Tab-separated table of C-alpha atoms in Angstrom:
chain	number	residue	atom	x	y	z
A	1	UNK	CA	-26.928	-15.846	11.827
A	2	UNK	CA	-23.811	-14.127	10.439
A	3	UNK	CA	-22.090	-15.894	7.540
A	4	UNK	CA	-18.347	-16.248	8.052
A	5	UNK	CA	-16.401	-14.435	5.346
A	6	UNK	CA	-13.843	-16.619	3.611
A	7	UNK	CA	-10.328	-15.568	4.607
A	8	UNK	CA	-7.459	-14.475	2.387
A	9	UNK	CA	-5.369	-17.635	2.773
A	10	UNK	CA	-8.344	-19.872	2.043
A	11	UNK	CA	-9.022	-17.921	-1.146
A	12	UNK	CA	-5.377	-18.189	-2.178
A	13	UNK	CA	-5.419	-21.944	-1.584
A	14	UNK	CA	-8.563	-22.232	-3.713
A	15	UNK	CA	-6.889	-20.319	-6.549
A	16	UNK	CA	-9.404	-17.479	-6.375
A	17	UNK	CA	-8.859	-13.955	-7.649
A	18	UNK	CA	-9.221	-11.239	-5.002
A	19	UNK	CA	-10.127	-7.658	-5.922
A	20	UNK	CA	-8.950	-4.891	-3.612
A	21	UNK	CA	-9.820	-1.311	-4.520
A	22	UNK	CA	-7.705	1.546	-3.201
A	23	UNK	CA	-6.338	4.938	-4.206
A	24	UNK	CA	-7.906	7.097	-1.498
A	25	UNK	CA	-5.054	9.624	-1.541
A	26	UNK	CA	-5.635	10.653	-5.159
A	27	UNK	CA	-9.405	10.327	-4.791
A	28	UNK	CA	-9.594	12.858	-1.974
A	29	UNK	CA	-6.853	15.121	-3.336
A	30	UNK	CA	-8.792	15.523	-6.567
A	31	UNK	CA	-11.931	16.297	-4.595
A	32	UNK	CA	-10.117	18.954	-2.584
A	33	UNK	CA	-10.178	17.187	0.780
A	34	UNK	CA	-6.442	16.725	1.290
A	35	UNK	CA	-3.378	18.680	0.253
A	36	UNK	CA	-1.169	17.672	-2.667
A	37	UNK	CA	2.442	17.503	-1.556
A	38	UNK	CA	2.105	16.182	2.002
A	39	UNK	CA	-0.763	13.862	0.957
A	40	UNK	CA	-1.653	13.221	4.606
A	41	UNK	CA	-5.174	11.735	5.031
A	42	UNK	CA	-6.526	14.516	7.251
A	43	UNK	CA	-9.933	13.892	5.667
A	44	UNK	CA	-10.323	10.959	8.091
A	45	UNK	CA	-10.693	13.432	10.947
A	46	UNK	CA	-12.149	16.381	9.052
A	47	UNK	CA	-14.771	14.533	6.971
A	48	UNK	CA	-15.183	10.960	8.264
A	49	UNK	CA	-18.536	10.606	6.502
A	50	UNK	CA	-16.768	10.937	3.144
A	51	UNK	CA	-14.232	8.247	4.042
A	52	UNK	CA	-16.976	5.860	5.072
A	53	UNK	CA	-18.795	6.613	1.812
A	54	UNK	CA	-15.625	5.895	-0.186
A	55	UNK	CA	-15.306	2.522	1.520
A	56	UNK	CA	-18.875	1.697	0.524
A	57	UNK	CA	-18.394	2.970	-3.034
A	58	UNK	CA	-15.348	0.746	-3.559
A	59	UNK	CA	-17.252	-2.310	-2.337
A	60	UNK	CA	-20.199	-1.364	-4.576
A	61	UNK	CA	-17.746	-1.190	-7.506
A	62	UNK	CA	-16.661	-4.779	-6.823
A	63	UNK	CA	-13.938	-4.770	-4.177
A	64	UNK	CA	-13.701	-7.932	-2.061
A	65	UNK	CA	-11.792	-6.000	0.597
A	66	UNK	CA	-12.229	-2.766	2.527
A	67	UNK	CA	-8.682	-1.433	2.792
A	68	UNK	CA	-8.436	0.913	5.769
A	69	UNK	CA	-7.326	4.382	4.701
A	70	UNK	CA	-4.179	4.550	6.833
A	71	UNK	CA	-1.790	5.116	3.927
A	72	UNK	CA	0.519	8.024	4.880
A	73	UNK	CA	-1.089	8.118	8.327
A	74	UNK	CA	2.247	7.160	9.878
A	75	UNK	CA	4.269	9.135	12.389
A	76	UNK	CA	6.744	10.624	9.894
A	77	UNK	CA	4.045	12.080	7.650
A	78	UNK	CA	2.022	13.531	10.520
A	79	UNK	CA	5.155	15.038	12.030
A	80	UNK	CA	5.783	16.973	8.803
A	81	UNK	CA	2.434	18.766	9.069
A	82	UNK	CA	2.456	19.177	12.847
A	83	UNK	CA	-0.334	16.684	13.564
A	84	UNK	CA	1.615	13.862	15.200
A	85	UNK	CA	-0.662	14.092	18.249
A	86	UNK	CA	-3.560	13.022	16.011
A	87	UNK	CA	-1.941	9.782	14.870
A	88	UNK	CA	-3.841	7.455	17.183
A	89	UNK	CA	-7.291	8.884	16.475
A	90	UNK	CA	-6.623	9.127	12.726
A	91	UNK	CA	-5.624	5.468	12.492
A	92	UNK	CA	-8.265	4.127	14.872
A	93	UNK	CA	-11.096	6.030	13.194
A	94	UNK	CA	-10.045	4.856	9.710
A	95	UNK	CA	-9.758	1.257	10.908
A	96	UNK	CA	-13.035	1.295	12.849
A	97	UNK	CA	-14.997	2.606	9.861
A	98	UNK	CA	-13.343	0.068	7.570
A	99	UNK	CA	-14.264	-2.787	9.905
A	100	UNK	CA	-17.856	-1.553	10.164
A	101	UNK	CA	-18.271	-1.298	6.377
A	102	UNK	CA	-16.646	-4.704	5.870
A	103	UNK	CA	-19.058	-6.252	8.369
A	104	UNK	CA	-22.109	-4.651	6.788
A	105	UNK	CA	-21.062	-5.688	3.262
A	106	UNK	CA	-19.672	-9.169	3.960
A	107	UNK	CA	-16.166	-8.313	2.793
A	108	UNK	CA	-12.686	-8.607	4.282
A	109	UNK	CA	-10.955	-5.699	6.023
A	110	UNK	CA	-7.244	-5.003	5.651
A	111	UNK	CA	-4.915	-2.815	7.639
A	112	UNK	CA	-2.465	-0.732	5.649
A	113	UNK	CA	1.146	0.405	6.047
A	114	UNK	CA	3.312	2.056	3.414
A	115	UNK	CA	6.640	3.619	2.494
A	116	UNK	CA	7.978	6.035	5.105
A	117	UNK	CA	10.303	8.204	2.975
A	118	UNK	CA	12.933	7.555	5.665
A	119	UNK	CA	14.555	4.473	4.161
A	120	UNK	CA	17.959	4.416	2.488
A	121	UNK	CA	20.165	1.384	1.820
A	122	UNK	CA	22.926	3.029	3.876
A	123	UNK	CA	20.696	3.560	6.911
A	124	UNK	CA	22.095	2.639	10.305
A	125	UNK	CA	20.455	-0.176	12.253
A	126	UNK	CA	19.011	2.484	14.565
A	127	UNK	CA	17.291	4.341	11.687
A	128	UNK	CA	15.862	1.105	10.314
A	129	UNK	CA	14.525	0.233	13.748
A	130	UNK	CA	12.750	3.605	13.852
A	131	UNK	CA	11.094	2.748	10.539
A	132	UNK	CA	10.109	-0.684	11.817
A	133	UNK	CA	8.642	0.839	14.971
A	134	UNK	CA	6.466	3.137	12.828
A	135	UNK	CA	5.167	0.087	10.999
A	136	UNK	CA	4.601	-1.849	14.196
A	137	UNK	CA	2.349	0.679	15.881
A	138	UNK	CA	0.075	0.863	12.837
A	139	UNK	CA	0.014	-2.939	12.583
A	140	UNK	CA	-0.899	-3.278	16.254
A	141	UNK	CA	-3.772	-0.809	15.829
A	142	UNK	CA	-4.987	-2.787	12.799
A	143	UNK	CA	-4.897	-6.039	14.776
A	144	UNK	CA	-6.851	-4.408	17.609
A	145	UNK	CA	-9.449	-3.198	15.090
A	146	UNK	CA	-10.024	-6.732	13.778
A	147	UNK	CA	-8.174	-6.593	10.461
A	148	UNK	CA	-8.250	-9.819	8.428
A	149	UNK	CA	-4.814	-9.181	6.901
A	150	UNK	CA	-2.213	-6.453	6.497
A	151	UNK	CA	-1.166	-4.744	3.267
A	152	UNK	CA	2.294	-3.171	3.074
A	153	UNK	CA	2.641	-1.177	-0.120
A	154	UNK	CA	4.468	1.288	-2.364
A	155	UNK	CA	7.995	0.272	-1.408
A	156	UNK	CA	10.677	1.254	-3.927
A	157	UNK	CA	13.430	-0.604	-2.038
A	158	UNK	CA	13.375	-4.296	-1.227
A	159	UNK	CA	15.106	-3.341	2.027
A	160	UNK	CA	12.149	-1.293	3.263
A	161	UNK	CA	9.666	-3.915	2.054
A	162	UNK	CA	11.519	-6.490	4.153
A	163	UNK	CA	11.333	-4.219	7.210
A	164	UNK	CA	7.574	-3.961	6.705
A	165	UNK	CA	7.208	-7.715	6.350
A	166	UNK	CA	9.301	-8.335	9.458
A	167	UNK	CA	7.093	-5.900	11.387
A	168	UNK	CA	3.937	-7.704	10.223
A	169	UNK	CA	5.405	-11.052	11.246
A	170	UNK	CA	6.413	-9.718	14.650
A	171	UNK	CA	3.328	-7.650	15.493
A	172	UNK	CA	0.558	-8.985	13.247
A	173	UNK	CA	-0.543	-11.877	15.490
A	174	UNK	CA	-0.343	-14.311	12.573
A	175	UNK	CA	-2.369	-12.253	10.086
A	176	UNK	CA	-1.597	-12.780	6.387
A	177	UNK	CA	0.796	-10.275	4.790
A	178	UNK	CA	0.481	-8.716	1.337
A	179	UNK	CA	3.571	-6.796	0.196
A	180	UNK	CA	3.602	-4.740	-2.991
A	181	UNK	CA	6.372	-2.643	-4.461
A	182	UNK	CA	6.181	0.484	-6.575
A	183	UNK	CA	8.127	0.560	-9.859
A	184	UNK	CA	8.661	4.305	-9.731
A	185	UNK	CA	12.194	4.075	-11.104
A	186	UNK	CA	13.450	2.465	-14.281
A	187	UNK	CA	16.332	0.553	-12.724
A	188	UNK	CA	17.652	-2.298	-14.815
A	189	UNK	CA	19.951	-5.153	-13.818
A	190	UNK	CA	21.152	-7.473	-16.598
A	191	UNK	CA	18.146	-6.522	-18.704
A	192	UNK	CA	15.619	-7.118	-15.907
A	193	UNK	CA	13.429	-4.450	-14.273
A	194	UNK	CA	14.610	-3.967	-10.733
A	195	UNK	CA	13.906	-2.305	-7.411
A	196	UNK	CA	15.585	0.975	-6.507
A	197	UNK	CA	18.161	-1.014	-4.531
A	198	UNK	CA	18.948	-2.976	-7.697
A	199	UNK	CA	17.257	-6.307	-7.051
A	200	UNK	CA	15.403	-7.791	-10.069
A	201	UNK	CA	11.710	-7.986	-9.227
A	202	UNK	CA	11.569	-11.751	-9.686
A	203	UNK	CA	14.297	-12.208	-7.074
A	204	UNK	CA	12.774	-9.557	-4.797
A	205	UNK	CA	9.363	-11.238	-4.893
A	206	UNK	CA	10.859	-14.649	-4.186
A	207	UNK	CA	12.803	-13.195	-1.245
A	208	UNK	CA	9.626	-11.682	0.215
A	209	UNK	CA	7.633	-14.866	-0.368
A	210	UNK	CA	10.315	-17.013	1.271
A	211	UNK	CA	10.293	-14.623	4.248
A	212	UNK	CA	6.565	-15.189	4.758
A	213	UNK	CA	4.607	-12.837	2.485
A	214	UNK	CA	1.356	-14.491	1.384
A	215	UNK	CA	1.041	-12.336	-1.752
A	216	UNK	CA	3.643	-10.113	-3.395
A	217	UNK	CA	3.330	-7.767	-6.334
A	218	UNK	CA	3.349	-4.225	-7.677
A	219	UNK	CA	1.242	-1.186	-6.904
A	220	UNK	CA	1.234	2.469	-7.926
A	221	UNK	CA	4.028	3.891	-10.086
A	222	UNK	CA	3.035	2.318	-13.388
A	223	UNK	CA	-0.141	2.018	-15.411
A	224	UNK	CA	-1.615	-1.306	-16.554
A	225	UNK	CA	0.532	-1.756	-19.663
A	226	UNK	CA	3.911	-1.261	-18.022
A	227	UNK	CA	2.878	-3.081	-14.832
A	228	UNK	CA	1.851	-6.139	-16.823
A	229	UNK	CA	5.125	-6.173	-18.767
A	230	UNK	CA	7.102	-6.309	-15.496
A	231	UNK	CA	4.872	-9.039	-14.061
A	232	UNK	CA	5.191	-11.121	-17.220
A	233	UNK	CA	8.942	-10.980	-16.785
A	234	UNK	CA	8.614	-11.840	-13.086
A	235	UNK	CA	6.452	-14.877	-13.849
A	236	UNK	CA	9.364	-16.575	-15.619
A	237	UNK	CA	11.068	-17.044	-12.236
A	238	UNK	CA	8.551	-16.394	-9.452
A	239	UNK	CA	5.587	-18.801	-9.287
A	240	UNK	CA	3.842	-17.788	-6.049
A	241	UNK	CA	0.685	-15.689	-5.496
A	242	UNK	CA	0.946	-12.394	-7.361
A	243	UNK	CA	-0.808	-9.056	-6.939
A	244	UNK	CA	-1.128	-5.976	-9.133
A	245	UNK	CA	-2.629	-2.554	-8.372
A	246	UNK	CA	-1.581	-0.273	-11.251
A	247	UNK	CA	-2.454	3.403	-11.424
A	248	UNK	CA	-4.995	4.428	-14.115
A	249	UNK	CA	-2.492	6.209	-16.365
A	250	UNK	CA	-1.398	5.341	-19.903
A	251	UNK	CA	2.253	4.715	-19.141
A	252	UNK	CA	4.475	3.435	-21.929
A	253	UNK	CA	7.829	1.750	-22.438
A	254	UNK	CA	9.344	5.207	-22.994
A	255	UNK	CA	7.527	6.689	-19.968
A	256	UNK	CA	6.986	3.668	-17.694
A	257	UNK	CA	6.016	5.639	-14.572
A	258	UNK	CA	3.128	8.101	-14.281
A	259	UNK	CA	5.602	10.556	-12.749
A	260	UNK	CA	7.518	10.539	-16.059
A	261	UNK	CA	4.538	11.338	-18.279
A	262	UNK	CA	4.758	14.420	-20.467
A	263	UNK	CA	2.075	16.645	-21.894
A	264	UNK	CA	1.351	15.316	-25.425
A	265	UNK	CA	1.130	18.874	-26.800
A	266	UNK	CA	4.082	20.579	-25.129
A	267	UNK	CA	6.348	17.619	-24.383
A	268	UNK	CA	6.865	19.007	-20.879
A	269	UNK	CA	6.555	16.901	-17.762
A	270	UNK	CA	2.991	17.046	-16.519
């Protein structure tokens, strides 16, 4: 008899911590299985056995969730490398393997959408709808594959994060939504760390939570020290469920993003 895995919302209600391991893009780039620059997850099609193994390794390391490796597997990214015709198979294969590993390990499985590099605050309604449509097709594939919830991540602008959340609400068939933003910039509004479209993170998180996000937080961009400092500031105003997925870099107050780090010997950007 199969034991039912406790869902995300139930765990939130019980005040439990939930560990979700990710970072497949850097993992496979460093191993030579995808190209730096485009960072498109072609390894899903070229070496599916390695993707499945990575899922298992992350669970073995303690992850409560198998996050499907569909980050940057959206239509805009595949168009840039001439593989848009592979979008359906790439997403479905990543999702199917994630569901299979989640079932064999008794963990949750999450679908994944991310920043599109097409968003700008001055976008027309038509351009924003194109972005939303990219999100929706990936969300629908995740629902079909049996995802337990959807993660939308690495959004620099609150505006794009809201588009992602709206897409999850419209196409996610009621699945929980986790939305995390990336503090890649050092924007500051009245002394508070802010999104690229100049919304203090505390206000941005509250806006997302009020719009239906089950968990909000930060991912990528900053290392543990500078991520925690932002979240401590956020906690003075936002009291809802909070997530954090920092990158494993020693970022500092002077160099808060890993993209701003310099070589300690030469002082040049690394």
